[in-house]
Every structure is written in C-alpha cells, then in structure tokens.
mmCIF file of C-alpha atoms in Angstrom:
data_model
loop_
_atom_site.group_PDB
_atom_site.id
_atom_site.type_symbol
_atom_site.label_atom_id
_atom_site.label_comp_id
_atom_site.label_asym_id
_atom_site.label_seq_id
_atom_site.Cartn_x
_atom_site.Cartn_y
_atom_site.Cartn_z
ATOM 1 C CA UNK A 1202 147.237 61.140 174.444
ATOM 2 C CA UNK A 1203 144.923 64.087 173.865
ATOM 3 C CA UNK A 1204 143.586 63.988 177.435
ATOM 4 C CA UNK A 1205 147.090 63.771 178.860
ATOM 5 C CA UNK A 1206 148.213 66.754 176.774
ATOM 6 C CA UNK A 1207 145.161 68.760 177.888
ATOM 7 C CA UNK A 1208 145.779 67.928 181.555
ATOM 8 C CA UNK A 1209 149.412 69.071 181.224
ATOM 9 C CA UNK A 1210 148.273 72.233 179.449
ATOM 10 C CA UNK A 1211 145.983 73.124 182.368
ATOM 11 C CA UNK A 1212 148.842 72.885 184.872
ATOM 12 C CA UNK A 1213 149.829 70.671 187.739
ATOM 13 C CA UNK A 1214 147.515 68.794 190.052
ATOM 14 C CA UNK A 1215 144.491 68.856 187.795
ATOM 15 C CA UNK A 1216 142.278 66.345 186.094
ATOM 16 C CA UNK A 1217 140.964 66.488 182.547
ATOM 17 C CA UNK A 1218 137.940 64.523 181.407
ATOM 18 C CA UNK A 1219 137.972 63.626 177.718
ATOM 19 C CA UNK A 1220 135.412 65.541 175.649
ATOM 20 C CA UNK A 1221 134.789 64.432 172.082
ATOM 21 C CA UNK A 1222 133.903 67.958 170.893
ATOM 22 C CA UNK A 1223 137.226 69.389 172.125
ATOM 23 C CA UNK A 1224 139.090 66.504 170.533
ATOM 24 C CA UNK A 1225 137.374 67.049 167.165
ATOM 25 C CA UNK A 1226 138.223 70.780 167.386
ATOM 26 C CA UNK A 1227 141.859 69.864 168.137
ATOM 27 C CA UNK A 1228 141.958 67.587 165.072
ATOM 28 C CA UNK A 1229 140.429 70.305 162.866
ATOM 29 C CA UNK A 1230 142.973 72.885 164.038
ATOM 30 C CA UNK A 1231 145.817 70.455 163.426
ATOM 31 C CA UNK A 1232 144.586 69.631 159.920
ATOM 32 C CA UNK A 1233 144.038 73.288 158.977
ATOM 33 C CA UNK A 1234 147.486 74.216 160.326
ATOM 34 C CA UNK A 1235 149.035 71.436 158.214
ATOM 35 C CA UNK A 1236 147.166 72.733 155.152
ATOM 36 C CA UNK A 1237 148.358 76.292 155.873
ATOM 37 C CA UNK A 1238 151.984 75.085 156.055
ATOM 38 C CA UNK A 1239 151.548 73.201 152.791
ATOM 39 C CA UNK A 1240 149.879 76.191 151.104
ATOM 40 C CA UNK A 1241 152.682 78.565 152.118
ATOM 41 C CA UNK A 1242 155.306 76.053 150.939
ATOM 42 C CA UNK A 1243 153.554 75.629 147.561
ATOM 43 C CA UNK A 1244 153.188 79.204 146.362
ATOM 44 C CA UNK A 1245 150.358 80.168 148.726
ATOM 45 C CA UNK A 1246 147.966 77.704 147.095
ATOM 46 C CA UNK A 1247 144.480 78.174 148.552
ATOM 47 C CA UNK A 1248 145.081 81.785 149.562
ATOM 48 C CA UNK A 1249 143.358 84.639 147.785
ATOM 49 C CA UNK A 1250 143.174 88.364 148.276
ATOM 50 C CA UNK A 1251 140.075 90.480 148.113
ATOM 51 C CA UNK A 1252 139.792 94.226 148.341
ATOM 52 C CA UNK A 1253 137.216 95.852 150.616
ATOM 53 C CA UNK A 1254 136.447 99.373 149.338
ATOM 54 C CA UNK A 1255 137.232 102.405 151.478
ATOM 55 C CA UNK A 1256 134.948 105.336 150.630
ATOM 56 C CA UNK A 1257 135.009 109.054 151.386
ATOM 57 C CA UNK A 1258 131.298 109.484 152.064
ATOM 58 C CA UNK A 1259 131.532 113.298 151.979
ATOM 59 C CA UNK A 1260 132.629 113.168 148.332
ATOM 60 C CA UNK A 1261 130.958 109.839 147.484
ATOM 61 C CA UNK A 1262 134.328 108.719 146.157
ATOM 62 C CA UNK A 1263 136.386 105.541 146.308
ATOM 63 C CA UNK A 1264 139.665 106.427 148.057
ATOM 64 C CA UNK A 1265 141.228 103.044 148.644
ATOM 65 C CA UNK A 1266 140.775 99.459 149.628
ATOM 66 C CA UNK A 1267 141.622 97.248 152.565
ATOM 67 C CA UNK A 1268 143.565 94.162 151.559
ATOM 68 C CA UNK A 1269 141.889 91.083 153.031
ATOM 69 C CA UNK A 1270 143.357 87.590 152.865
ATOM 70 C CA UNK A 1271 141.154 84.523 152.489
ATOM 71 C CA UNK A 1272 141.922 80.819 152.640
ATOM 72 C CA UNK A 1273 140.111 77.868 151.102
ATOM 73 C CA UNK A 1274 140.968 74.432 152.443
ATOM 74 C CA UNK A 1275 140.885 71.359 150.224
ATOM 75 C CA UNK A 1276 139.165 69.412 152.994
ATOM 76 C CA UNK A 1277 137.005 72.040 154.761
ATOM 77 C CA UNK A 1278 136.314 74.580 151.985
ATOM 78 C CA UNK A 1279 136.413 78.304 152.821
ATOM 79 C CA UNK A 1280 137.793 78.910 156.328
ATOM 80 C CA UNK A 1281 136.810 82.028 158.263
ATOM 81 C CA UNK A 1282 139.628 84.556 158.803
ATOM 82 C CA UNK A 1283 138.665 84.461 162.493
ATOM 83 C CA UNK A 1284 139.792 80.830 162.453
ATOM 84 C CA UNK A 1285 142.802 80.726 160.110
ATOM 85 C CA UNK A 1286 144.527 84.042 160.927
ATOM 86 C CA UNK A 1287 145.194 83.082 164.577
ATOM 87 C CA UNK A 1288 146.609 79.780 163.257
ATOM 88 C CA UNK A 1289 148.886 81.701 160.876
ATOM 89 C CA UNK A 1290 150.028 83.834 163.805
ATOM 90 C CA UNK A 1291 150.668 81.009 166.257
ATOM 91 C CA UNK A 1292 152.483 78.951 163.624
ATOM 92 C CA UNK A 1293 154.632 81.914 162.546
ATOM 93 C CA UNK A 1294 153.286 81.814 158.985
ATOM 94 C CA UNK A 1295 151.688 85.264 159.007
ATOM 95 C CA UNK A 1296 153.097 87.383 156.210
ATOM 96 C CA UNK A 1297 152.646 90.985 155.152
ATOM 97 C CA UNK A 1298 150.423 91.385 152.125
ATOM 98 C CA UNK A 1299 150.869 94.305 149.747
ATOM 99 C CA UNK A 1300 149.041 95.348 146.602
ATOM 100 C CA UNK A 1301 150.572 96.001 143.229
ATOM 101 C CA UNK A 1302 151.141 99.521 141.912
ATOM 102 C CA UNK A 1303 148.894 98.837 138.909
ATOM 103 C CA UNK A 1304 145.810 99.801 140.944
ATOM 104 C CA UNK A 1305 147.355 103.103 141.975
ATOM 105 C CA UNK A 1306 148.216 103.908 138.371
ATOM 106 C CA UNK A 1307 144.573 103.454 137.383
ATOM 107 C CA UNK A 1308 143.152 105.375 140.379
ATOM 108 C CA UNK A 1309 145.384 108.295 141.436
ATOM 109 C CA UNK A 1310 145.699 108.841 145.209
ATOM 110 C CA UNK A 1311 144.372 105.317 145.796
ATOM 111 C CA UNK A 1312 145.411 103.979 149.222
ATOM 112 C CA UNK A 1313 145.886 100.363 150.211
ATOM 113 C CA UNK A 1314 145.067 99.442 153.815
ATOM 114 C CA UNK A 1315 147.139 96.568 155.186
ATOM 115 C CA UNK A 1316 146.354 94.757 158.428
ATOM 116 C CA UNK A 1317 149.362 94.179 160.662
ATOM 117 C CA UNK A 1318 149.097 91.721 163.536
ATOM 118 C CA UNK A 1319 150.612 91.789 167.005
ATOM 119 C CA UNK A 1320 152.722 88.775 166.014
ATOM 120 C CA UNK A 1321 154.194 90.649 163.049
ATOM 121 C CA UNK A 1322 155.055 93.608 165.285
ATOM 122 C CA UNK A 1323 156.710 91.547 168.010
ATOM 123 C CA UNK A 1324 158.368 88.779 165.990
ATOM 124 C CA UNK A 1325 159.442 90.367 162.705
ATOM 125 C CA UNK A 1326 160.877 93.504 161.209
ATOM 126 C CA UNK A 1327 157.588 94.381 159.522
ATOM 127 C CA UNK A 1328 158.457 98.027 158.788
ATOM 128 C CA UNK A 1329 161.600 97.025 156.882
ATOM 129 C CA UNK A 1330 159.574 94.425 154.962
ATOM 130 C CA UNK A 1331 156.892 96.984 154.076
ATOM 131 C CA UNK A 1332 159.452 99.579 152.952
ATOM 132 C CA UNK A 1333 161.173 96.958 150.772
ATOM 133 C CA UNK A 1334 157.829 96.034 149.184
ATOM 134 C CA UNK A 1335 157.000 99.713 148.617
ATOM 135 C CA UNK A 1336 160.390 100.345 147.004
ATOM 136 C CA UNK A 1337 160.046 97.268 144.783
ATOM 137 C CA UNK A 1338 156.552 98.235 143.628
ATOM 138 C CA UNK A 1339 157.205 101.983 143.398
ATOM 139 C CA UNK A 1340 154.465 102.839 145.892
ATOM 140 C CA UNK A 1341 154.991 106.025 147.918
ATOM 141 C CA UNK A 1342 154.338 105.968 151.696
ATOM 142 C CA UNK A 1343 151.163 108.002 151.113
ATOM 143 C CA UNK A 1344 149.705 105.006 149.264
ATOM 144 C CA UNK A 1345 149.831 102.702 152.318
ATOM 145 C CA UNK A 1346 147.694 102.768 155.457
ATOM 146 C CA UNK A 1347 148.590 100.330 158.226
ATOM 147 C CA UNK A 1348 145.602 98.993 160.157
ATOM 148 C CA UNK A 1349 146.046 97.885 163.760
ATOM 149 C CA UNK A 1350 143.487 96.700 166.262
ATOM 150 C CA UNK A 1351 142.965 99.036 169.172
ATOM 151 C CA UNK A 1352 144.153 96.357 171.618
ATOM 152 C CA UNK A 1353 147.688 96.575 170.138
ATOM 153 C CA UNK A 1354 147.737 100.312 170.802
ATOM 154 C CA UNK A 1355 146.629 99.900 174.415
ATOM 155 C CA UNK A 1356 149.369 97.471 175.367
ATOM 156 C CA UNK A 1357 152.482 98.824 177.056
ATOM 157 C CA UNK A 1358 154.719 96.808 174.784
ATOM 158 C CA UNK A 1359 158.118 98.238 173.854
ATOM 159 C CA UNK A 1360 158.060 96.591 170.419
ATOM 160 C CA UNK A 1361 154.628 98.087 169.693
ATOM 161 C CA UNK A 1362 155.846 101.533 170.763
ATOM 162 C CA UNK A 1363 158.939 101.195 168.544
ATOM 163 C CA UNK A 1364 156.724 100.030 165.689
ATOM 164 C CA UNK A 1365 154.593 103.174 165.975
ATOM 165 C CA UNK A 1366 157.716 105.382 165.968
ATOM 166 C CA UNK A 1367 159.095 103.577 162.902
ATOM 167 C CA UNK A 1368 155.702 103.853 161.214
ATOM 168 C CA UNK A 1369 155.756 107.618 161.669
ATOM 169 C CA UNK A 1370 159.391 107.904 160.514
ATOM 170 C CA UNK A 1371 158.574 105.941 157.354
ATOM 171 C CA UNK A 1372 155.674 108.296 156.590
ATOM 172 C CA UNK A 1373 153.082 105.520 156.727
ATOM 173 C CA UNK A 1374 149.573 106.283 157.920
ATOM 174 C CA UNK A 1375 147.819 104.475 160.761
ATOM 175 C CA UNK A 1376 144.180 103.439 161.023
ATOM 176 C CA UNK A 1377 142.298 101.523 163.696
ATOM 177 C CA UNK A 1378 140.867 98.231 162.476
ATOM 178 C CA UNK A 1379 137.588 96.886 163.851
ATOM 179 C CA UNK A 1380 137.270 99.930 166.113
ATOM 180 C CA UNK A 1381 134.707 99.345 168.805
ATOM 181 C CA UNK A 1382 134.850 95.559 168.803
ATOM 182 C CA UNK A 1383 137.477 95.305 171.517
ATOM 183 C CA UNK A 1384 138.125 97.729 174.326
ATOM 184 C CA UNK A 1385 135.911 100.588 173.104
#
C-alpha cells in the first residue's frame, strides 16, 4: 500500500521501489501527527512554551522574549520543532500562541515575539485572532512583535501582502525570524 501511494504521489508513468527507511519515516510522521491531534483535542497535552530572551545589547537590558512552542511525544519523547511544526501546519493544527499580561506587568515595556507561519497567513484570520487575544489580555499593540521568515516576505502572495497591511493598521511590529537561513 505504501509503495502504491508513493508511486501515485510521484505522478503518472513512474515506478517506485519500496525503501524501508522511507516507510519507517512515513510511520513516524503518521504517529506524531496522530499524537498532535490528540494533544490539541485534550487541552494541548504534551505542548509547552518556553521564552527565548530578546536583549538590547547597547543597554545590556532584557527587552522581551520570543515565544517558542515545544512538543513532547509519549512515544518518541521531545520532538524537534523542525519536525512537528510542519506537521502542525500541514494538518491545520497550527495555532497562534500569545503570552499573558502578567509578564508585562512585572517588566514594563516588555515585548513578546510571536512566530506566525505562512499557513496561518493564508488559511486563517490571524490578525483578528491576535487582536482578540490582545484585547482579552489587556496587551497593547506595542507589546507584540510578529516574527515572519524572510521567505514569506519575498513571495508575491496577495494574502501575505494583505497580512502586512493589516499588521501595520493594527500597530503591531514586524521582525524577521531566522534571518540569513533562507534567501539571504
């Protein structure tokens, strides 16, 4: 069944020779995707959030933190974000993550950097979701920085262009994530 599916995936008039390594990778992806679905349906069990500090090196001062999501599988243990985030995106499970206002109350002018994916831009109303979260938590637009990969900005995608306009209208800041790892 796997070989037949792979042959169909590669297009017409082709042959696929079964490879055990590819099959094991397919099974792993399927199991992790099932665990992600289960985790989302059960209160995000297995997910955790960590904060990566953002520093102003001129003042040697903490100015904010990037919100990073992590996932620990019951079967496989900690899964790399490079592996589970694309699965969240392709399965439609990717969600915006925001931080609570408690941090901002303890550190004035503290900013929270939130990664937004191409999938969120093209398949959801992410700006409306972010504004709702900000309103609910009492965070002003100045407290949020949206991080995008440079590849999103280079695409001539109407949804991405609209997203950038809406971002500006909402007063949210923009930062490039992983700058230099893609096109630069």
